[in-house]
Short mmCIF file of C-alpha atoms and ligand atoms in Angstrom, two decimals:
data_model
loop_
_atom_site.label_atom_id
_atom_site.label_comp_id
_atom_site.label_asym_id
_atom_site.label_seq_id
_atom_site.Cartn_x
_atom_site.Cartn_y
_atom_site.Cartn_z
CA MET I 20 48.18 -27.22 19.54
CA ALA I 21 47.27 -28.57 16.11
CA LYS I 22 45.66 -31.82 16.29
CA SER I 23 45.29 -35.00 14.34
CA SER I 24 42.04 -36.55 14.14
CA LEU I 25 41.13 -40.21 14.24
CA THR I 26 40.43 -40.82 10.55
CA GLU I 27 43.88 -39.04 9.57
CA ILE I 28 45.81 -41.43 12.08
CA TRP I 29 43.81 -44.52 10.88
CA GLU I 30 44.69 -43.64 7.28
CA LEU I 31 48.69 -43.40 8.13
CA VAL I 32 48.37 -46.63 10.13
CA LEU I 33 46.77 -48.07 6.73
CA ASN I 34 49.27 -46.84 4.82
CA SER I 35 52.25 -47.97 6.93
CA LEU I 36 50.65 -51.46 7.16
CA GLY I 37 49.35 -51.71 3.56
CA PRO I 38 52.88 -53.01 1.92
CA LYS I 39 53.29 -55.41 4.59
CA LEU I 40 49.89 -57.32 3.94
CA ASP I 41 48.54 -59.12 1.21
CA GLN I 42 45.27 -57.70 -0.67
CA GLU I 43 43.16 -60.54 1.13
CA THR I 44 44.46 -59.51 4.60
CA PHE I 45 44.76 -55.97 4.05
CA GLU I 46 40.56 -56.25 3.12
CA LEU I 47 40.27 -58.35 6.27
CA TRP I 48 41.96 -55.34 8.12
CA GLN I 49 39.98 -52.58 6.42
CA GLN I 50 36.58 -54.78 7.41
CA SER I 51 37.00 -56.19 10.93
CA VAL I 52 39.54 -53.85 12.62
CA HIS I 53 38.33 -50.20 13.60
CA PRO I 54 40.25 -47.53 15.62
CA LEU I 55 38.18 -46.26 18.88
CA GLY I 56 40.62 -43.54 19.82
CA PHE I 57 42.68 -42.52 22.86
CA HIS I 58 42.66 -42.54 26.32
CA ARG I 59 45.65 -41.25 28.33
CA ASP I 60 48.58 -42.63 26.31
CA THR I 61 47.01 -45.64 24.93
CA PHE I 62 45.22 -46.00 21.53
CA PHE I 63 42.66 -48.17 21.48
CA ILE I 64 41.63 -50.60 18.31
CA GLN I 65 38.48 -52.96 18.29
CA VAL I 66 39.10 -56.60 16.92
CA PRO I 67 36.13 -59.01 16.34
CA ASN I 68 37.79 -61.59 19.05
CA ASN I 69 40.49 -62.91 20.99
CA PHE I 70 41.97 -64.85 18.31
CA PHE I 71 42.35 -61.54 16.29
CA ARG I 72 43.55 -59.92 18.82
CA ASP I 73 46.30 -61.95 19.45
CA TRP I 74 47.15 -62.24 16.10
CA LEU I 75 47.67 -58.49 15.77
CA VAL I 76 49.55 -57.95 19.06
CA THR I 77 52.10 -60.43 17.63
CA ARG I 78 52.53 -59.03 14.18
CA TYR I 79 51.62 -55.78 13.88
CA ALA I 80 51.37 -54.23 17.13
CA PRO I 81 55.22 -52.53 16.72
CA ILE I 82 54.12 -50.94 13.41
CA ILE I 83 50.84 -49.25 14.53
CA LYS I 84 52.58 -48.27 17.69
CA SER I 85 55.43 -46.73 15.82
CA THR I 86 53.42 -44.87 13.48
CA ILE I 87 50.92 -43.33 16.41
CA GLN I 88 54.38 -42.39 18.12
CA SER I 89 55.80 -40.28 15.15
CA ILE I 90 52.34 -38.59 15.11
CA ALA I 91 51.78 -37.93 19.10
CA TYR I 92 55.94 -37.74 19.35
CA HIS I 93 55.82 -39.52 22.45
CA ASP I 94 55.56 -43.12 23.75
CA MET I 95 52.00 -44.28 22.88
CA GLU I 96 50.59 -48.02 23.84
CA VAL I 97 48.42 -49.62 21.71
CA GLN I 98 45.68 -51.82 23.04
CA PHE I 99 43.32 -54.47 20.90
CA LEU I 100 40.10 -54.94 22.79
CA PRO I 101 37.44 -57.62 21.41
CA ALA I 102 34.15 -56.59 20.33
CA ASP I 103 32.50 -57.55 23.63
CA GLU I 104 34.97 -55.61 25.96
CA VAL I 105 34.40 -52.52 24.65
CA ASP I 106 31.82 -50.86 26.85
CA GLU I 107 30.14 -47.41 27.03
CA SER I 108 32.40 -46.48 29.99
CA LEU I 109 35.40 -46.75 28.09
CA LEU I 110 33.50 -45.16 24.83
CA SER I 111 32.70 -42.11 26.71
CA ARG I 112 36.23 -41.43 28.13
CA ILE I 113 38.34 -42.00 25.01
CA ARG I 114 39.38 -39.14 22.51
CA LYS I 115 39.05 -38.77 19.16
CA THR I 116 42.22 -36.52 18.42
CA ILE I 117 45.73 -36.39 19.72
CA PRO I 118 48.14 -33.33 19.85
CA LYS I 119 50.23 -33.40 16.56
CA GLN I 120 53.98 -33.08 16.69
CA PRO I 121 54.74 -29.52 16.18
CA ALA I 122 56.32 -28.72 12.83
CA ASP I 123 59.05 -26.73 14.69
CA ILE I 124 60.56 -29.72 15.90
CA CYS I 125 60.66 -31.86 12.65
CA HIS I 126 64.25 -31.19 12.01
CA LEU I 127 65.40 -32.75 15.43
CA ASN I 128 68.16 -35.05 14.57
CA PRO I 129 67.02 -38.78 16.15
CA ARG I 130 70.72 -39.21 17.19
CA TYR I 131 71.32 -36.17 19.38
CA THR I 132 69.67 -37.82 22.55
CA PHE I 133 71.32 -37.74 26.22
CA ASP I 134 72.27 -41.35 25.62
CA LYS I 135 74.46 -40.82 22.94
CA PHE I 136 75.99 -37.65 24.39
CA VAL I 137 79.64 -39.13 26.33
CA VAL I 138 80.13 -37.12 29.28
CA GLY I 139 83.72 -35.95 30.55
CA ASP I 140 85.25 -33.31 32.21
CA SER I 141 84.84 -30.71 29.43
CA ASN I 142 81.01 -31.23 29.39
CA ARG I 143 80.11 -32.75 32.62
CA PHE I 144 78.84 -29.27 33.93
CA ALA I 145 76.76 -28.26 30.74
CA HIS I 146 75.21 -31.93 30.51
CA ALA I 147 73.93 -31.90 34.23
CA ALA I 148 72.23 -28.75 33.41
CA CYS I 149 70.86 -29.34 30.70
CA ARG I 150 69.67 -33.18 32.18
CA ALA I 151 68.39 -31.22 35.07
CA VAL I 152 66.59 -28.42 32.52
CA ALA I 153 64.72 -31.40 30.75
CA GLU I 154 63.76 -33.15 33.89
CA ALA I 155 61.99 -30.43 35.03
CA PRO I 156 61.37 -27.42 32.72
CA ALA I 157 61.18 -23.72 34.14
CA GLU I 158 61.84 -25.36 37.47
CA THR I 159 65.65 -25.11 37.69
CA TYR I 160 67.73 -23.00 35.47
CA ASN I 161 66.01 -20.43 33.45
CA PRO I 162 67.11 -19.37 30.99
CA LEU I 163 70.07 -22.16 30.21
CA PHE I 164 72.65 -20.42 28.56
CA ILE I 165 75.40 -22.86 27.10
CA TYR I 166 78.35 -21.79 25.29
CA GLY I 167 81.57 -23.23 23.73
CA GLY I 168 83.58 -23.73 20.56
CA VAL I 169 82.61 -25.15 17.01
CA GLY I 170 81.36 -28.43 17.06
CA LEU I 171 81.70 -29.18 21.16
CA GLY I 172 78.30 -30.41 21.14
CA LYS I 173 75.98 -27.66 21.94
CA THR I 174 73.05 -28.46 19.28
CA HIS I 175 73.32 -31.91 20.45
CA LEU I 176 72.56 -30.92 23.91
CA MET I 177 69.82 -28.85 22.85
CA HIS I 178 67.95 -31.32 20.63
CA ALA I 179 68.58 -33.97 23.68
CA ILE I 180 66.61 -31.82 26.08
CA SER I 181 63.85 -31.35 23.21
CA HIS I 182 63.78 -35.11 22.84
CA HIS I 183 63.49 -35.69 26.28
CA ILE I 184 60.76 -33.60 26.77
CA LEU I 185 58.94 -34.66 23.71
CA HIS I 186 58.63 -38.13 25.05
CA SER I 187 58.01 -37.59 28.61
CA GLY I 188 54.73 -37.17 27.87
CA ASN I 189 53.63 -34.02 29.33
CA HIS I 190 52.55 -32.62 26.01
CA MET I 191 54.54 -29.53 26.31
CA ARG I 192 55.13 -27.48 23.01
CA VAL I 193 58.88 -27.30 22.21
CA SER I 194 60.64 -25.11 19.76
CA TYR I 195 64.25 -25.41 18.90
CA VAL I 196 65.31 -23.02 16.02
CA THR I 197 68.67 -21.51 15.17
CA SER I 198 68.83 -17.50 15.33
CA GLU I 199 68.85 -17.62 11.68
CA LYS I 200 65.53 -19.19 11.65
CA PHE I 201 63.95 -17.01 14.08
CA THR I 202 65.66 -14.16 11.80
CA ASN I 203 64.14 -15.46 8.50
CA ASP I 204 60.61 -16.26 10.29
CA LEU I 205 60.74 -12.62 11.50
CA ILE I 206 61.38 -11.32 7.84
CA ALA I 207 59.10 -13.63 6.41
CA ALA I 208 56.25 -12.68 8.67
CA ILE I 209 56.99 -8.72 8.43
CA SER I 210 57.18 -9.17 4.57
CA GLN I 211 53.98 -11.06 4.53
CA ARG I 212 52.32 -8.63 7.08
CA GLU I 213 52.06 -11.66 9.49
CA SER I 214 53.96 -10.55 12.35
CA SER I 215 51.02 -11.25 14.66
CA GLN I 216 50.94 -14.90 13.67
CA PHE I 217 54.84 -14.75 14.01
CA ARG I 218 54.75 -13.56 17.76
CA GLU I 219 51.69 -15.96 18.65
CA ARG I 220 53.53 -18.83 17.53
CA TYR I 221 56.79 -18.32 19.30
CA ARG I 222 55.05 -16.79 22.20
CA SER I 223 52.86 -19.80 22.85
CA MET I 224 55.91 -22.45 23.35
CA ASP I 225 56.50 -23.88 26.70
CA ILE I 226 59.97 -24.52 25.58
CA LEU I 227 61.79 -22.22 23.68
CA LEU I 228 65.40 -23.12 22.32
CA VAL I 229 67.61 -20.85 20.52
CA ASP I 230 70.90 -22.08 18.82
CA ASP I 231 73.49 -19.87 17.74
CA ILE I 232 72.45 -16.45 19.37
CA GLN I 233 75.36 -14.66 18.59
CA PHE I 234 73.93 -14.27 15.13
CA LEU I 235 71.54 -11.91 16.29
CA ALA I 236 74.61 -9.52 17.19
CA GLY I 237 73.82 -6.42 15.46
CA LYS I 238 70.35 -7.31 13.74
CA GLU I 239 68.55 -4.89 15.93
CA LYS I 240 64.87 -5.35 14.84
CA THR I 241 65.48 -9.29 15.25
CA GLN I 242 66.84 -8.55 18.71
CA GLU I 243 63.81 -6.43 19.63
CA GLU I 244 61.54 -8.95 18.67
CA PHE I 245 63.39 -11.86 20.63
CA PHE I 246 63.47 -9.45 23.58
CA HIS I 247 59.86 -9.48 23.91
CA THR I 248 59.58 -12.89 23.40
CA PHE I 249 61.87 -13.85 25.80
CA ASN I 250 60.19 -11.47 28.27
CA THR I 251 56.56 -13.21 27.55
CA LEU I 252 58.05 -16.93 27.83
CA TYR I 253 59.90 -16.08 31.01
CA GLU I 254 57.23 -13.98 32.82
CA SER I 255 54.99 -17.00 32.20
CA ASN I 256 57.46 -19.45 33.66
CA ARG I 257 58.42 -21.27 30.70
CA GLN I 258 61.86 -22.51 29.84
CA ILE I 259 64.13 -20.58 27.69
CA ILE I 260 67.35 -22.10 26.70
CA ILE I 261 70.02 -20.45 24.35
CA SER I 262 73.27 -21.30 22.90
CA SER I 263 76.28 -19.39 21.66
CA ASP I 264 79.98 -19.95 20.87
CA ARG I 265 80.79 -17.23 23.26
CA PRO I 266 79.60 -15.90 27.01
CA PRO I 267 76.71 -13.20 26.63
CA LYS I 268 79.39 -10.60 27.74
CA GLU I 269 81.61 -11.29 24.85
CA ILE I 270 78.59 -10.88 22.33
CA THR I 271 79.55 -6.92 21.79
CA THR I 272 76.73 -5.56 19.63
CA LEU I 273 73.87 -7.55 21.50
CA GLU I 274 71.73 -4.88 23.30
CA ASP I 275 72.67 -4.74 27.13
CA ARG I 276 69.12 -5.16 28.26
CA LEU I 277 69.20 -9.07 26.27
CA ARG I 278 72.54 -9.55 27.54
CA SER I 279 71.67 -8.99 31.00
CA ARG I 280 68.68 -11.25 30.70
CA PHE I 281 70.99 -14.13 29.50
CA GLU I 282 72.97 -13.61 32.61
CA TRP I 283 69.81 -14.30 35.06
CA GLY I 284 70.09 -17.67 34.66
CA LEU I 285 72.49 -20.61 34.46
CA ILE I 286 75.72 -20.04 32.35
CA THR I 287 77.39 -23.14 31.34
CA ASP I 288 80.29 -23.83 28.99
CA ILE I 289 81.91 -26.81 27.01
CA GLN I 290 85.29 -27.26 26.62
CA PRO I 291 87.02 -29.32 23.97
CA PRO I 292 87.16 -33.04 25.32
CA ASP I 293 90.45 -34.84 26.79
CA LEU I 294 92.09 -37.64 24.78
CA GLU I 295 89.79 -40.19 26.46
CA THR I 296 86.40 -38.25 26.15
CA ARG I 297 87.42 -38.02 22.64
CA ILE I 298 88.21 -41.89 22.38
CA ALA I 299 84.68 -42.93 23.57
CA ILE I 300 83.09 -40.53 21.24
CA LEU I 301 84.55 -42.10 18.82
CA ARG I 302 83.98 -45.74 20.12
CA ASN I 303 80.30 -44.80 20.40
CA LYS I 304 80.26 -43.68 16.81
CA ALA I 305 81.63 -46.94 15.57
CA GLN I 306 79.35 -48.88 17.60
CA PHE I 307 76.00 -46.87 16.46
CA ASP I 308 77.43 -47.17 12.83
CA ASN I 309 77.88 -50.57 13.43
CA ILE I 310 81.81 -50.54 11.98
CA THR I 311 84.50 -52.20 13.75
CA VAL I 312 87.21 -50.38 14.31
CA HIS I 313 90.49 -51.41 16.70
CA ASP I 314 91.05 -49.18 19.74
CA ASP I 315 94.58 -48.34 18.83
CA THR I 316 93.14 -46.47 15.37
CA LEU I 317 90.69 -44.80 17.27
CA GLU I 318 93.22 -43.77 19.70
CA TYR I 319 95.20 -42.50 16.70
CA ILE I 320 92.41 -40.70 15.13
CA ALA I 321 91.47 -38.98 18.58
CA GLN I 322 94.99 -37.83 19.23
CA HIS I 323 94.93 -35.98 16.02
CA ILE I 324 92.12 -34.24 15.83
CA LYS I 325 91.44 -32.41 19.11
CA SER I 326 89.27 -29.37 19.09
CA ASN I 327 85.98 -30.24 17.11
CA ILE I 328 83.97 -33.37 17.64
CA ARG I 329 82.55 -32.99 14.27
CA GLU I 330 85.91 -32.82 12.58
CA LEU I 331 86.77 -35.88 14.91
CA GLU I 332 83.54 -38.11 13.85
CA GLY I 333 84.27 -36.65 10.06
CA ALA I 334 87.80 -38.13 10.45
CA LEU I 335 86.45 -41.55 11.50
CA ILE I 336 84.09 -41.69 8.74
CA ARG I 337 86.62 -40.61 6.11
CA VAL I 338 89.04 -43.63 7.30
CA VAL I 339 86.29 -45.86 7.07
CA ALA I 340 84.86 -44.67 4.11
CA TYR I 341 88.32 -44.96 2.25
CA ALA I 342 88.88 -48.56 3.78
CA SER I 343 85.59 -49.90 2.28
CA LEU I 344 86.02 -48.13 -1.19
CA TYR I 345 89.40 -49.75 -1.73
CA LYS I 346 88.76 -52.90 0.49
CA LEU I 347 91.21 -52.48 2.62
CA PRO I 348 91.17 -53.43 6.42
CA VAL I 349 90.62 -50.35 8.78
CA THR I 350 94.28 -50.19 10.37
CA THR I 351 96.33 -47.55 12.04
CA GLU I 352 98.54 -46.99 9.17
CA LEU I 353 95.54 -46.81 6.92
CA ALA I 354 94.39 -43.65 9.25
CA ALA I 355 97.24 -42.29 9.31
CA SER I 356 97.90 -42.08 5.90
CA VAL I 357 94.50 -40.79 5.54
CA LEU I 358 94.72 -38.18 8.00
CA LYS I 359 97.75 -36.57 6.56
CA ASP I 360 95.17 -35.29 4.06
CA LEU I 361 92.64 -34.12 6.51
CA LEU I 362 95.03 -32.29 8.70
CA PRO I 363 95.36 -28.46 7.56
CA LYS I 364 98.29 -28.08 5.22
CA ARG I 365 100.66 -25.10 6.69
CA THR I 366 101.00 -23.09 3.68
CA PRO I 367 101.65 -19.47 5.27
CA ILE I 368 98.60 -17.26 5.55
CA GLN I 369 98.13 -14.01 3.30
CA ILE I 370 96.49 -11.56 5.71
CA THR I 371 94.70 -9.08 3.44
CA PRO I 372 92.39 -6.39 4.22
CA ASP I 373 89.33 -8.63 2.81
CA LEU I 374 90.28 -11.36 4.76
CA ILE I 375 90.55 -8.90 8.36
CA GLN I 376 87.25 -7.45 7.12
CA GLU I 377 85.72 -11.13 6.52
CA LYS I 378 86.65 -12.36 10.04
CA VAL I 379 85.49 -9.09 11.71
CA ALA I 380 82.38 -8.94 10.02
CA SER I 381 81.68 -12.83 11.13
CA TYR I 382 82.79 -11.90 14.57
CA PHE I 383 80.21 -9.15 15.03
CA GLY I 384 77.43 -10.61 12.91
CA ILE I 385 77.68 -7.91 10.15
CA LYS I 386 78.03 -7.74 6.25
CA CYS I 387 81.37 -7.11 5.03
CA GLU I 388 79.99 -4.38 2.85
CA GLU I 389 78.91 -2.41 6.22
CA PHE I 390 82.83 -1.51 6.51
CA LYS I 391 82.44 0.27 3.21
CA SER I 392 79.33 2.09 3.96
CA ARG I 393 78.45 5.60 5.40
CA LYS I 394 76.75 3.93 8.28
CA ARG I 395 77.84 5.52 11.59
CA THR I 396 75.64 3.57 13.90
CA ARG I 397 77.73 2.09 16.75
CA ASN I 398 77.10 -1.61 15.66
CA ILE I 399 78.83 -0.90 12.53
CA ALA I 400 81.29 2.07 13.66
CA PHE I 401 82.99 -0.19 16.44
CA PRO I 402 83.41 -3.32 14.05
CA ARG I 403 84.82 -1.17 11.35
CA GLN I 404 87.58 0.73 13.95
CA VAL I 405 88.59 -2.74 15.10
CA ALA I 406 88.98 -3.70 11.53
CA MET I 407 90.99 -0.85 10.56
CA TYR I 408 92.83 -1.50 13.61
CA LEU I 409 93.69 -5.13 13.02
CA CYS I 410 94.55 -3.67 9.43
CA ARG I 411 97.31 -1.40 10.64
CA GLU I 412 98.72 -3.88 13.14
CA LEU I 413 98.92 -6.89 10.64
CA THR I 414 99.47 -5.76 7.39
CA ASP I 415 102.11 -3.19 6.24
CA LEU I 416 99.67 -1.17 4.01
CA SER I 417 99.84 2.61 4.52
CA LEU I 418 97.10 4.69 6.29
CA PRO I 419 95.54 5.80 3.03
CA ASP I 420 95.85 2.33 1.55
CA ILE I 421 93.83 1.12 4.70
CA GLY I 422 91.31 3.99 4.07
CA LYS I 423 90.88 3.13 0.53
CA GLU I 424 89.95 -0.56 1.78
CA PHE I 425 87.04 0.85 4.00
CA GLY I 426 84.96 2.66 1.08
CA GLY I 427 87.63 5.53 0.25
CA ARG I 428 88.13 7.10 3.52
CA ASP I 429 90.50 9.55 4.81
CA HIS I 430 94.21 8.32 6.35
CA THR I 431 92.98 10.62 9.44
CA THR I 432 89.87 8.43 9.83
CA VAL I 433 91.70 5.40 10.10
CA LEU I 434 94.81 6.77 12.41
CA HIS I 435 91.80 8.05 14.88
CA ALA I 436 90.44 4.48 14.80
CA PHE I 437 94.04 2.63 15.29
CA GLU I 438 94.36 5.16 18.02
CA LYS I 439 91.11 4.75 20.08
CA ILE I 440 91.29 1.01 19.73
CA SER I 441 94.74 0.85 21.06
CA GLU I 442 94.13 3.32 23.86
CA GLN I 443 90.84 1.13 24.65
CA LEU I 444 93.04 -1.92 24.65
CA SER I 445 95.23 -0.80 27.50
CA GLN I 446 92.18 -0.26 29.87
CA ASP I 447 89.51 -3.00 28.56
CA SER I 448 90.34 -6.54 29.06
CA LEU I 449 86.91 -7.63 27.47
CA LEU I 450 88.38 -5.81 24.18
CA GLU I 451 91.64 -7.48 24.33
CA GLU I 452 89.71 -10.99 24.56
CA THR I 453 87.85 -9.96 21.13
CA ILE I 454 90.95 -8.68 19.59
CA THR I 455 92.38 -11.79 20.51
CA LYS I 456 90.14 -13.98 19.28
CA ILE I 457 89.49 -12.14 16.01
CA LYS I 458 93.22 -12.60 15.70
CA GLN I 459 93.06 -16.34 15.96
CA ASN I 460 90.62 -16.42 13.45
CA ILE I 461 92.12 -14.52 10.98
CA LEU I 462 95.39 -16.90 11.60
CA GLY I 463 93.70 -19.88 11.47
N1 LIG O 20 79.82 -35.53 23.99
C1 LIG O 20 79.44 -35.76 22.92
N2 LIG O 20 79.36 -37.16 22.88
C2 LIG O 20 78.93 -37.80 21.54
N3 LIG O 20 78.79 -36.76 20.53
C3 LIG O 20 79.14 -35.59 20.48
C4 LIG O 20 79.33 -34.90 21.73
N4 LIG O 20 79.79 -33.67 21.54
C5 LIG O 20 79.63 -33.60 20.32
N5 LIG O 20 78.90 -34.71 19.71
C6 LIG O 20 78.90 -34.70 18.44
O1 LIG O 20 79.75 -33.81 17.59
C7 LIG O 20 78.92 -33.05 16.32
C8 LIG O 20 78.65 -31.59 16.52
O2 LIG O 20 77.90 -31.45 17.50
P1 LIG O 20 77.13 -30.21 17.64
O3 LIG O 20 76.60 -29.93 16.26
O4 LIG O 20 75.81 -30.14 18.81
O5 LIG O 20 78.21 -28.86 18.01
P2 LIG O 20 77.78 -27.46 18.34
O6 LIG O 20 78.48 -26.97 19.36
O7 LIG O 20 76.40 -26.92 18.21
O8 LIG O 20 78.55 -26.83 16.84
P3 LIG O 20 78.38 -25.24 16.16
O9 LIG O 20 79.12 -24.11 17.05
O10 LIG O 20 79.10 -25.47 14.70
O11 LIG O 20 76.85 -25.17 16.17
C9 LIG O 20 77.61 -33.89 16.12
O12 LIG O 20 77.63 -35.09 15.69
C10 LIG O 20 77.55 -34.48 17.87
O13 LIG O 20 76.64 -35.21 17.82
#
């Protein structure tokens, strides 16, 4: 793990103190206060005498503490030692470096912690599983697979696990990445001929969290790489946490060997929250942002935005922003008027082959262009047949016209796709669920 040296750390401390001290005090600091180093979770600083120590403790200890914590990323104590208390035995024990916060965790959202997560029936099990994993990584559920719809708190829980472990003082190496970042890192590593560094980086983690794994669907090379990363971590008893918008068995273009590994540990889901939980989430958000909103208004918002917590919070922000912009009180009437704009307008949807291709491609994690390509590998051919089937079912287009939308294919190809999917649908309930979900996405 990368380390920060004492000189680097002290420079950062002086930088954060600088704006708070006048020139004279700053010089006094530089001459009389000296960093000694670290022992366990304490940072020792030498000061000339007790009087100096008391002055520093009351005024500056919190700033120094938070600077050190931002480097070490866990709770650190700061202790000022008068020069006559610094003895050889302490000096021989202290270290001159501390492990640095790994770069991968820099983008953790500080608000996504367990104490900011509202627990209700819809997420109780997922929350408990995440807590258990955070308390004892790799000892309870490994891998932990969390799935649920858009904006229901999967990322929040993954960040909460990361924060918890990083603050526990275990000095574990934690990496939270989206599957998109994993893929981009891999592509960059291959193009820069740094594949071994890529592997070393991901395989040296104690805890690896990969968000939105469904986007690995159809990406064969990335899946291969992730498969080996998974094996290395799992075999050396390190924790893997994965999130997705659907359970493993529904990520249809994910390799079987990867899918079955995801099922080794615990699979837990998050459902849309009930009304009470939605109100509690809004209340917490208002409290956190220091805004006063009457319970009736919160309830009104919660009643109207039901299935996505990101949108729920967005609605509250919008109402409050509107009120502050026009200097109006936040009332239920105001919320009603603002939400009128927010709720989707019910214009009839035009179902076109482009729309169908876009939704099918996004579901299977492939590009729309692939539908028109000549590729016949299963990860492309199958979604293409599904898209043809849906064009036949949801539009009035003729078979030749559908064929044209798929790179000028013959009408017999379209008919074959339609018949094949229709036949499979009568025997395969998983496929039925898949088609239903895609239809829901198309119909909005
Ligand atoms: N139970 C909860 N308590 C408090 N806030 C929550 C809860 N669940 C979700 N949120 C908030 O809702 C927002 C969306 O959550 P998050 O990004 O974790 O969703 P997600 O399931 O990862 O979504 P996506 O599928 O888009 O990746 C965040 O601001 C998060 O803090």
